[in-house]
Amino acid sequence: MPTQFDPPSGTRDFLAAEVARRERAFAAVRAVFASYGFEPLQTPAFERVDVLLGKYGDEADKLVFKILRRGEHEATGEADLALRYDMTVPLARVAAAYGSQLPTPYKRYAMGPVWRADRPGRGRYREFTQCDIDTLGSASPLADAEVLCVHHDAMAALGLTDFVMRINSRHVLFGLLEVFAVPAELGPGVLTSLDKLDKMRPTDVADEISGRGLAANVANDLVAAMTADDALDRIRTVLKPSEIGMAGLEEVDLLVALVSAQVPPGRIAFEPRLVRGLSYYTGPIWELTAAGVPGSLGGGGRYDHLIAQLGGPDVPATGSSLGVERVLMLRPDEAGPPAKMDVAVTVLTDDLAAESFALAAQARAVGLRASVYLGGSAKLGKQLRWAAEQGARWCVIYGAAEREAGAVTVRDLTEAQQQTVPAADFTAYLAREAAARDA
Ligand code: AMP
């Protein structure tokens, strides 16, 4: 049962060990993004509500966290701002705002939290972190292929190889709507329902589609074609009369061929039932999935007209997003919490506190992490235990005898040996020890 001290459902607090685990993942992903020449972009956590709404499709629009107008306008109950739902629409706004000031192509990465008013569940949060790469200004399939390879390499950098990249194209889906003679006004709804084939039974999806107004026999045929054991062959045959559908198949095949030197064949597959919920996609789309992880690990695709929709130039665009939470579900066993300190300084009596405090400062001045014991003047044994808990390599013991001798005792907690060092040599000694440790 949640208590009053739990964070709101679908959000989490991260204590140090988890922060370290996440930071390691961010660093690995960031290094891959940068290695392909993508540059960073940071945008605000919230946007004007009109920027976000209408870009994702009706279902997703409902999940945008809106922010009520404030102060004297609060009583209107209207929202003028909203928390970002993803990193893509904010990027499109930036492109519309900065236009020609951005390089062409503009290859940018963004990493940070996004918010969705989703129903929380395993691996489904209301606040989660996305790592995005996008290329604006290139209509070349190479741009799609590059984004896909970056995504693939980011997974590899995290030590993950047991996943599948499922590829489709919106043009394949448009072709299917065409050959099954789905009326234009029903198209978006039918695609929304097909998107549920992964989580709902085919008969229920077919019922939902016929509930949207499509003849039941057509809905059944469409779902049967998408879910048959030989769906891949059936879809290729069925699409033959559709120009747009065939163009979609070519896009998929070209993408798979372009990435083949980097992405092994077993890790990439044409998946005609992949829809991707967001309505801004216009060409190839993809999703990464892995056994045991709910939903997808990541996904993306080409979204050529989104920037124009926001009032900017009609720039071609493609991108991919990696969800950190889902990726970390595949890496549960990692090293424990990292050491917090290099040097732990005892405070043996109150009158020595200022000198202990100064010793810690001296240690920091030579680049080591250092702090004093904050628990009052406890026995040395207790302070040594505290030093070990901090992961400190050295415990600096400074008592009346040391003060008398103008010296400092430095205990190496790993080697379990200690040395008395003249106070004047203290920092030089620590610097030498640290250099030896790091060599
Ligand atoms: P999307 O923008 O919906 O395509 O999502 C891209 C990625 O974000 C997904 O592949 C997931 O890894 C991650 N993601 C999406 N929704 C959630 C959620 N509610 N909780 C955690 N991760 C999510």
Coordinates of C-alpha atoms and ligand atoms in Angstrom, one line a residue:
M1 CA 0.0 0.0 0.0
P2 CA 1.4 3.4 -0.9
T3 CA 2.0 5.7 2.1
Q4 CA 1.9 9.5 2.3
F5 CA 5.7 9.6 1.9
D6 CA 5.8 7.7 -1.4
P7 CA 6.5 9.8 -4.5
P8 CA 3.4 10.2 -6.7
S9 CA 2.6 6.9 -8.5
G10 CA 4.6 6.3 -11.7
T11 CA 7.5 8.4 -10.4
R12 CA 10.5 7.3 -8.3
D13 CA 13.1 8.6 -5.9
F14 CA 16.7 7.5 -6.8
L15 CA 19.1 7.0 -4.0
A16 CA 22.9 7.1 -4.6
A17 CA 23.4 3.5 -5.9
E18 CA 20.6 3.9 -8.4
V19 CA 21.8 7.3 -9.5
A20 CA 25.2 5.9 -10.1
R21 CA 23.8 3.0 -12.2
R22 CA 21.7 5.4 -14.3
E23 CA 24.6 7.8 -14.7
R24 CA 26.8 5.0 -16.0
A25 CA 24.1 4.2 -18.5
F26 CA 23.7 7.8 -19.6
A27 CA 27.5 8.2 -20.0
A28 CA 27.8 5.1 -22.2
V29 CA 24.8 6.2 -24.4
R30 CA 26.1 9.8 -24.6
A31 CA 29.5 8.6 -25.7
V32 CA 27.9 6.6 -28.6
F33 CA 25.7 9.6 -29.6
A34 CA 28.7 11.9 -29.7
S35 CA 30.9 9.3 -31.6
Y36 CA 28.5 9.7 -34.6
G37 CA 28.8 13.5 -34.5
F38 CA 25.5 14.3 -32.8
E39 CA 25.5 17.5 -30.6
P40 CA 23.6 18.1 -27.4
L41 CA 20.4 20.1 -27.1
Q42 CA 18.6 21.0 -23.9
T43 CA 15.0 22.4 -23.9
P44 CA 12.6 23.3 -21.1
A45 CA 10.7 20.6 -19.2
F46 CA 7.5 22.3 -20.2
E47 CA 6.2 23.8 -23.4
R48 CA 3.2 25.8 -24.5
V49 CA 0.3 23.4 -24.6
D50 CA -0.5 24.3 -28.3
V51 CA 3.0 23.2 -29.3
L52 CA 2.5 19.7 -27.9
L53 CA -1.2 18.9 -28.6
G54 CA -2.2 17.7 -32.0
K55 CA 1.2 16.2 -32.8
Y56 CA 0.9 12.8 -31.2
G57 CA -2.6 11.6 -32.2
D58 CA -5.8 11.6 -30.1
E59 CA -4.9 8.8 -27.7
A60 CA -1.5 10.2 -26.8
D61 CA -2.8 13.7 -26.5
K62 CA -4.9 12.5 -23.6
L63 CA -1.7 11.5 -21.8
V64 CA 0.0 14.9 -22.0
F65 CA 0.3 16.4 -18.4
K66 CA -1.2 19.8 -18.6
I67 CA -0.3 22.7 -16.4
L68 CA -3.2 25.0 -15.2
R69 CA -3.0 28.7 -15.7
R70 CA -1.8 30.3 -12.6
G71 CA -2.6 33.3 -10.3
E72 CA -5.6 35.3 -11.3
H73 CA -6.2 33.0 -14.3
E74 CA -6.3 29.8 -12.2
A75 CA -10.0 30.0 -11.8
T76 CA -10.5 29.6 -15.6
G77 CA -9.4 26.0 -15.2
E78 CA -7.5 26.2 -18.5
A79 CA -4.1 24.9 -19.2
D80 CA -1.6 27.0 -21.2
L81 CA 1.5 24.9 -20.6
A82 CA 2.2 21.2 -20.5
L83 CA 5.1 18.9 -19.5
R84 CA 7.0 17.6 -22.5
Y85 CA 5.7 14.2 -23.6
D86 CA 8.8 13.4 -25.6
M87 CA 12.0 15.0 -27.0
T88 CA 10.9 15.1 -30.6
V89 CA 8.2 17.8 -30.6
P90 CA 10.4 20.2 -28.5
L91 CA 13.1 19.6 -31.1
A92 CA 10.7 20.4 -33.9
R93 CA 9.9 23.7 -32.1
V94 CA 13.6 24.5 -31.8
A95 CA 14.0 23.9 -35.5
A96 CA 11.0 26.1 -36.3
A97 CA 12.4 28.8 -34.0
Y98 CA 16.1 28.7 -35.1
G99 CA 15.7 27.6 -38.7
S100 CA 18.8 28.5 -40.7
Q101 CA 21.0 29.2 -37.6
L102 CA 21.2 25.4 -37.1
P103 CA 23.7 23.4 -39.0
T104 CA 22.4 21.3 -42.0
P105 CA 21.9 18.5 -41.4
Y106 CA 21.3 19.2 -37.7
K107 CA 22.2 16.1 -35.8
R108 CA 21.3 16.5 -32.1
Y109 CA 20.9 14.3 -29.1
A110 CA 18.8 15.0 -26.0
M111 CA 18.7 13.1 -22.7
G112 CA 16.3 13.9 -19.9
P113 CA 12.9 13.2 -18.2
V114 CA 9.6 13.2 -20.1
W115 CA 6.1 12.9 -18.5
R116 CA 3.1 11.0 -19.6
A117 CA -0.2 10.6 -17.7
D118 CA -0.1 6.9 -18.4
R119 CA -1.5 4.2 -16.1
P120 CA 1.6 3.1 -14.2
G121 CA 2.7 -0.6 -14.3
R122 CA 5.8 -2.7 -14.6
G123 CA 8.2 -0.7 -16.7
R124 CA 5.6 1.9 -17.3
Y125 CA 6.2 5.2 -15.5
R126 CA 4.6 8.6 -15.6
E127 CA 8.1 10.2 -15.3
F128 CA 10.9 8.5 -17.3
T129 CA 14.0 9.3 -19.1
Q130 CA 14.5 9.3 -22.8
C131 CA 17.8 9.4 -24.8
D132 CA 17.0 10.7 -28.2
I133 CA 19.0 11.2 -31.4
D134 CA 17.5 13.0 -34.4
T135 CA 18.7 14.2 -37.8
L136 CA 16.9 17.2 -39.3
G137 CA 17.5 18.3 -42.9
S138 CA 18.3 15.0 -44.6
A139 CA 15.8 13.0 -46.6
S140 CA 18.4 10.3 -47.3
P141 CA 17.7 6.8 -46.1
L142 CA 21.3 6.9 -44.9
A143 CA 20.0 9.3 -42.2
D144 CA 17.5 6.7 -41.0
A145 CA 20.1 4.0 -41.2
E146 CA 22.6 6.1 -39.2
V147 CA 20.0 6.7 -36.5
L148 CA 19.2 3.0 -36.3
C149 CA 22.9 2.1 -36.0
V150 CA 23.4 4.7 -33.3
H151 CA 20.5 3.1 -31.4
H152 CA 22.0 -0.3 -32.0
D153 CA 25.4 0.7 -30.8
A154 CA 24.1 2.4 -27.7
M155 CA 22.5 -0.9 -26.7
A156 CA 25.8 -2.7 -27.4
A157 CA 27.6 -0.1 -25.3
L158 CA 25.3 -1.0 -22.4
G159 CA 26.3 -4.6 -22.9
L160 CA 22.9 -5.5 -24.4
T161 CA 22.7 -7.8 -27.4
D162 CA 19.6 -9.8 -26.8
F163 CA 17.0 -7.6 -28.5
V164 CA 15.3 -7.2 -31.9
M165 CA 14.9 -4.2 -34.0
R166 CA 11.5 -4.4 -35.7
I167 CA 11.2 -2.4 -38.8
N168 CA 8.1 -1.2 -40.8
S169 CA 7.1 1.8 -42.9
R170 CA 4.1 4.0 -42.6
H171 CA 3.9 3.5 -46.4
V172 CA 3.4 -0.2 -45.9
L173 CA 0.5 0.6 -43.5
F174 CA -1.0 3.2 -46.0
G175 CA -0.7 0.6 -48.7
L176 CA -2.6 -1.9 -46.5
L177 CA -5.4 0.6 -45.9
E178 CA -5.5 1.1 -49.6
V179 CA -5.7 -2.5 -50.7
F180 CA -8.3 -3.3 -48.0
A181 CA -10.2 -0.2 -49.2
V182 CA -10.4 1.4 -45.7
P183 CA -12.2 4.7 -46.1
A184 CA -9.8 7.6 -45.5
E185 CA -11.6 8.9 -42.4
L186 CA -11.3 5.5 -40.7
G187 CA -7.6 5.1 -41.5
P188 CA -6.1 6.7 -38.4
G189 CA -8.5 4.8 -36.1
V190 CA -7.8 1.5 -37.8
L191 CA -4.0 2.0 -37.4
T192 CA -4.5 2.9 -33.7
S193 CA -6.4 -0.4 -33.3
L194 CA -3.8 -2.4 -35.2
D195 CA -1.1 -1.0 -32.9
K196 CA -2.8 -3.0 -30.1
L197 CA -2.1 -6.4 -31.8
D198 CA 0.8 -6.9 -29.4
K199 CA -1.3 -6.6 -26.3
M200 CA -4.8 -7.6 -27.4
R201 CA -6.2 -10.8 -29.0
P202 CA -6.6 -10.5 -32.8
T203 CA -10.4 -11.1 -32.6
D204 CA -10.7 -8.3 -30.1
V205 CA -8.7 -6.0 -32.4
A206 CA -10.9 -7.0 -35.3
D207 CA -14.0 -6.2 -33.2
E208 CA -12.6 -2.8 -32.2
I209 CA -11.9 -2.0 -35.9
S210 CA -15.4 -3.0 -37.0
G211 CA -16.7 -0.9 -34.1
R212 CA -15.0 2.0 -35.8
G213 CA -17.2 1.5 -38.8
L214 CA -15.2 -0.9 -41.1
A215 CA -17.1 -3.9 -42.4
A216 CA -16.6 -6.8 -40.1
N217 CA -15.3 -9.1 -42.9
V218 CA -12.8 -6.5 -44.0
A219 CA -11.6 -6.0 -40.4
N220 CA -11.2 -9.7 -40.0
D221 CA -9.3 -10.1 -43.2
L222 CA -7.0 -7.2 -42.4
V223 CA -6.2 -8.6 -38.9
A224 CA -5.8 -12.1 -40.3
A225 CA -3.2 -10.9 -42.9
M226 CA -1.3 -9.1 -40.1
T227 CA -1.2 -12.0 -37.7
A228 CA -0.9 -15.1 -40.0
D229 CA 2.1 -17.3 -39.5
D230 CA 3.2 -16.4 -43.0
A231 CA 2.3 -12.7 -42.5
L232 CA 5.5 -11.4 -44.1
D233 CA 4.9 -13.2 -47.3
R234 CA 1.2 -12.5 -47.3
I235 CA 1.7 -8.8 -46.8
R236 CA 4.3 -8.6 -49.6
T237 CA 1.8 -10.3 -52.0
V238 CA -1.2 -8.3 -50.9
L239 CA 0.6 -5.0 -51.4
K240 CA 1.6 -5.7 -55.0
P241 CA -1.2 -3.6 -56.5
S242 CA -0.4 -0.6 -54.2
E243 CA 2.2 1.8 -55.3
I244 CA 2.6 3.4 -51.9
G245 CA 2.7 0.0 -50.2
M246 CA 5.5 -1.2 -52.6
A247 CA 7.4 2.0 -51.9
G248 CA 7.1 1.2 -48.2
L249 CA 8.5 -2.3 -48.7
E250 CA 11.4 -0.9 -50.7
E251 CA 12.1 1.5 -47.8
V252 CA 12.2 -1.3 -45.3
D253 CA 14.4 -3.5 -47.5
L254 CA 16.8 -0.7 -48.2
L255 CA 17.1 0.2 -44.5
V256 CA 17.8 -3.4 -43.5
A257 CA 20.5 -3.6 -46.3
L258 CA 22.1 -0.3 -45.2
V259 CA 22.6 -1.3 -41.6
S260 CA 23.6 -4.9 -42.4
A261 CA 27.3 -4.4 -41.8
Q262 CA 26.6 -3.3 -38.2
V263 CA 23.3 -5.0 -37.3
P264 CA 23.4 -8.8 -37.5
P265 CA 20.5 -10.4 -39.5
G266 CA 19.0 -12.0 -36.4
R267 CA 18.7 -8.7 -34.7
I268 CA 16.5 -6.9 -37.3
A269 CA 13.2 -8.0 -38.8
F270 CA 10.4 -6.6 -41.0
E271 CA 7.3 -6.3 -38.8
P272 CA 4.3 -5.3 -40.8
R273 CA 2.1 -5.1 -37.7
L274 CA 4.3 -2.4 -36.2
V275 CA 2.4 0.9 -36.2
R276 CA 3.9 3.1 -33.5
G277 CA 1.2 5.1 -31.9
L278 CA 2.5 8.6 -32.6
S279 CA 0.8 10.2 -35.6
Y280 CA 3.8 12.4 -36.7
Y281 CA 5.6 9.5 -38.4
T282 CA 5.7 9.6 -42.2
G283 CA 8.1 6.9 -43.5
P284 CA 10.2 4.1 -42.0
I285 CA 9.4 3.3 -38.3
W286 CA 11.1 0.9 -35.9
E287 CA 11.0 -0.4 -32.4
L288 CA 13.4 -2.3 -30.2
T289 CA 12.0 -5.1 -28.1
A290 CA 13.4 -7.7 -25.8
A291 CA 12.0 -10.7 -24.0
G292 CA 10.9 -9.9 -20.5
V293 CA 10.6 -6.2 -21.0
P294 CA 7.1 -4.7 -21.3
G295 CA 6.4 -2.6 -24.4
S296 CA 9.5 -1.4 -26.3
L297 CA 13.0 -0.5 -25.3
G298 CA 13.1 2.2 -27.9
G299 CA 11.7 3.3 -31.1
G300 CA 11.6 5.9 -33.8
G301 CA 11.2 6.7 -37.4
R302 CA 11.0 9.4 -40.1
Y303 CA 8.7 12.4 -39.4
D304 CA 9.1 14.7 -42.4
H305 CA 6.4 17.3 -41.9
L306 CA 6.3 17.9 -38.1
I307 CA 8.4 21.0 -38.2
A308 CA 6.2 22.6 -40.9
Q309 CA 3.2 21.7 -38.7
L310 CA 4.8 23.9 -36.0
G311 CA 5.1 26.8 -38.4
G312 CA 8.7 26.2 -39.4
P313 CA 10.3 25.1 -42.7
D314 CA 9.3 21.8 -44.2
V315 CA 12.5 20.0 -43.2
P316 CA 12.8 16.2 -43.5
A317 CA 13.5 14.6 -40.1
T318 CA 14.3 11.2 -38.6
G319 CA 15.0 10.1 -35.1
S320 CA 15.1 7.4 -32.4
S321 CA 14.5 7.3 -28.7
L322 CA 15.8 4.9 -26.1
G323 CA 13.9 4.5 -22.8
V324 CA 16.4 4.2 -20.0
E325 CA 14.1 2.6 -17.5
R326 CA 13.3 -0.3 -19.8
V327 CA 17.0 -0.7 -20.8
L328 CA 18.0 -0.9 -17.2
M329 CA 15.5 -3.7 -16.6
L330 CA 17.8 -5.8 -18.7
R331 CA 20.8 -5.0 -16.6
P332 CA 19.6 -5.7 -13.1
D333 CA 22.9 -7.1 -11.6
E334 CA 25.5 -4.4 -11.5
A335 CA 28.2 -3.3 -9.1
G336 CA 27.0 -2.0 -5.7
P337 CA 27.1 1.6 -4.6
P338 CA 30.3 3.5 -5.5
A339 CA 32.7 4.8 -2.9
K340 CA 31.7 8.3 -1.7
M341 CA 35.0 9.4 -0.4
D342 CA 38.7 8.9 -0.8
V343 CA 39.8 10.4 2.5
A344 CA 37.8 10.2 5.8
V345 CA 39.1 12.5 8.6
T346 CA 38.4 11.7 12.2
V347 CA 37.3 14.2 14.8
L348 CA 38.5 12.8 18.0
T349 CA 37.8 15.7 20.4
D350 CA 35.9 18.9 20.0
D351 CA 39.0 21.0 20.4
L352 CA 40.7 19.2 17.4
A353 CA 37.7 19.8 15.1
A354 CA 38.9 22.9 13.3
E355 CA 42.2 21.2 12.5
S356 CA 40.5 18.0 11.3
F357 CA 38.2 20.2 9.2
A358 CA 41.3 21.9 7.7
L359 CA 42.9 18.5 6.9
A360 CA 39.9 17.5 4.9
A361 CA 40.1 20.8 3.0
Q362 CA 43.8 20.0 2.3
A363 CA 42.9 16.6 0.9
R364 CA 40.3 18.1 -1.4
A365 CA 42.8 20.7 -2.6
V366 CA 44.9 17.8 -4.1
G367 CA 41.8 16.5 -5.9
L368 CA 40.6 13.9 -3.5
R369 CA 37.1 13.6 -2.1
A370 CA 37.3 14.2 1.7
S371 CA 35.0 14.9 4.6
V372 CA 35.2 14.9 8.4
Y373 CA 33.3 12.6 10.9
L374 CA 30.0 14.4 11.7
G375 CA 28.8 12.2 14.6
G376 CA 30.5 14.0 17.5
S377 CA 33.7 12.9 19.1
A378 CA 33.0 9.1 19.0
K379 CA 35.6 6.4 19.8
L380 CA 38.2 5.8 17.1
G381 CA 36.8 2.3 16.3
K382 CA 33.4 3.8 15.4
Q383 CA 35.0 6.5 13.3
L384 CA 37.1 3.8 11.4
R385 CA 33.9 1.9 10.7
W386 CA 32.3 5.0 9.4
A387 CA 35.4 5.6 7.1
A388 CA 35.1 2.1 5.7
E389 CA 31.3 2.6 5.1
Q390 CA 32.1 5.7 3.0
G391 CA 34.4 3.5 0.8
A392 CA 37.3 5.7 1.8
R393 CA 40.7 4.4 0.9
W394 CA 42.4 6.5 3.7
C395 CA 41.4 7.4 7.2
V396 CA 43.2 10.4 8.6
I397 CA 43.6 10.1 12.3
Y398 CA 44.3 13.3 14.1
G399 CA 44.4 13.2 17.9
A400 CA 46.2 14.9 20.8
A401 CA 49.4 12.8 20.1
E402 CA 49.5 13.8 16.5
R403 CA 49.0 17.5 17.4
E404 CA 51.8 17.3 19.9
A405 CA 54.1 15.7 17.3
G406 CA 53.1 18.1 14.5
A407 CA 52.1 15.0 12.5
V408 CA 49.1 13.2 11.0
T409 CA 48.4 9.5 11.0
V410 CA 47.2 8.2 7.6
R411 CA 45.7 4.8 7.7
D412 CA 45.4 2.9 4.4
L413 CA 42.1 1.0 4.8
T414 CA 42.7 -1.3 1.9
E415 CA 46.2 -2.3 2.9
A416 CA 45.4 -2.2 6.6
Q417 CA 48.6 -0.3 7.5
Q418 CA 49.3 3.2 8.7
Q419 CA 51.9 5.8 8.5
T420 CA 52.7 8.9 10.6
V421 CA 53.4 11.8 8.3
P422 CA 54.8 15.2 9.3
A423 CA 51.9 17.7 9.0
A424 CA 53.9 19.8 6.5
D425 CA 54.2 16.7 4.2
F426 CA 50.5 15.7 4.5
T427 CA 49.2 16.8 1.1
A428 CA 52.3 15.7 -0.8
Y429 CA 52.0 12.3 0.9
L430 CA 48.4 12.0 0.0
A431 CA 49.0 13.1 -3.6
R432 CA 51.7 10.5 -4.0
E433 CA 49.5 7.7 -2.5
A434 CA 46.6 8.7 -4.8
A435 CA 48.9 8.7 -7.8
A436 CA 50.2 5.2 -6.9
R437 CA 46.6 4.0 -6.4
D438 CA 45.5 5.3 -9.8
A439 CA 48.6 4.1 -11.7
Ligands
AMP1 P1 7.7 6.5 -27.5 O1 8.1 8.0 -27.5 O2 6.4 6.2 -27.0 O3 8.0 5.9 -28.8 O4 8.7 5.8 -26.5 C1 10.1 5.6 -26.7 C2 10.6 4.8 -25.6 O5 10.4 5.5 -24.3 C3 10.0 3.5 -25.4 O6 10.6 2.6 -26.3 C4 10.3 3.1 -24.0 O7 11.6 2.7 -23.8 C5 10.2 4.5 -23.3 N1 8.8 4.6 -22.7 C6 7.7 5.0 -23.3 N2 6.7 5.1 -22.4 C7 7.2 4.8 -21.2 C8 6.7 4.7 -19.9 N3 5.4 5.0 -19.6 N4 7.5 4.3 -18.9 C9 8.8 4.0 -19.2 N5 9.4 4.1 -20.4 C10 8.6 4.5 -21.4

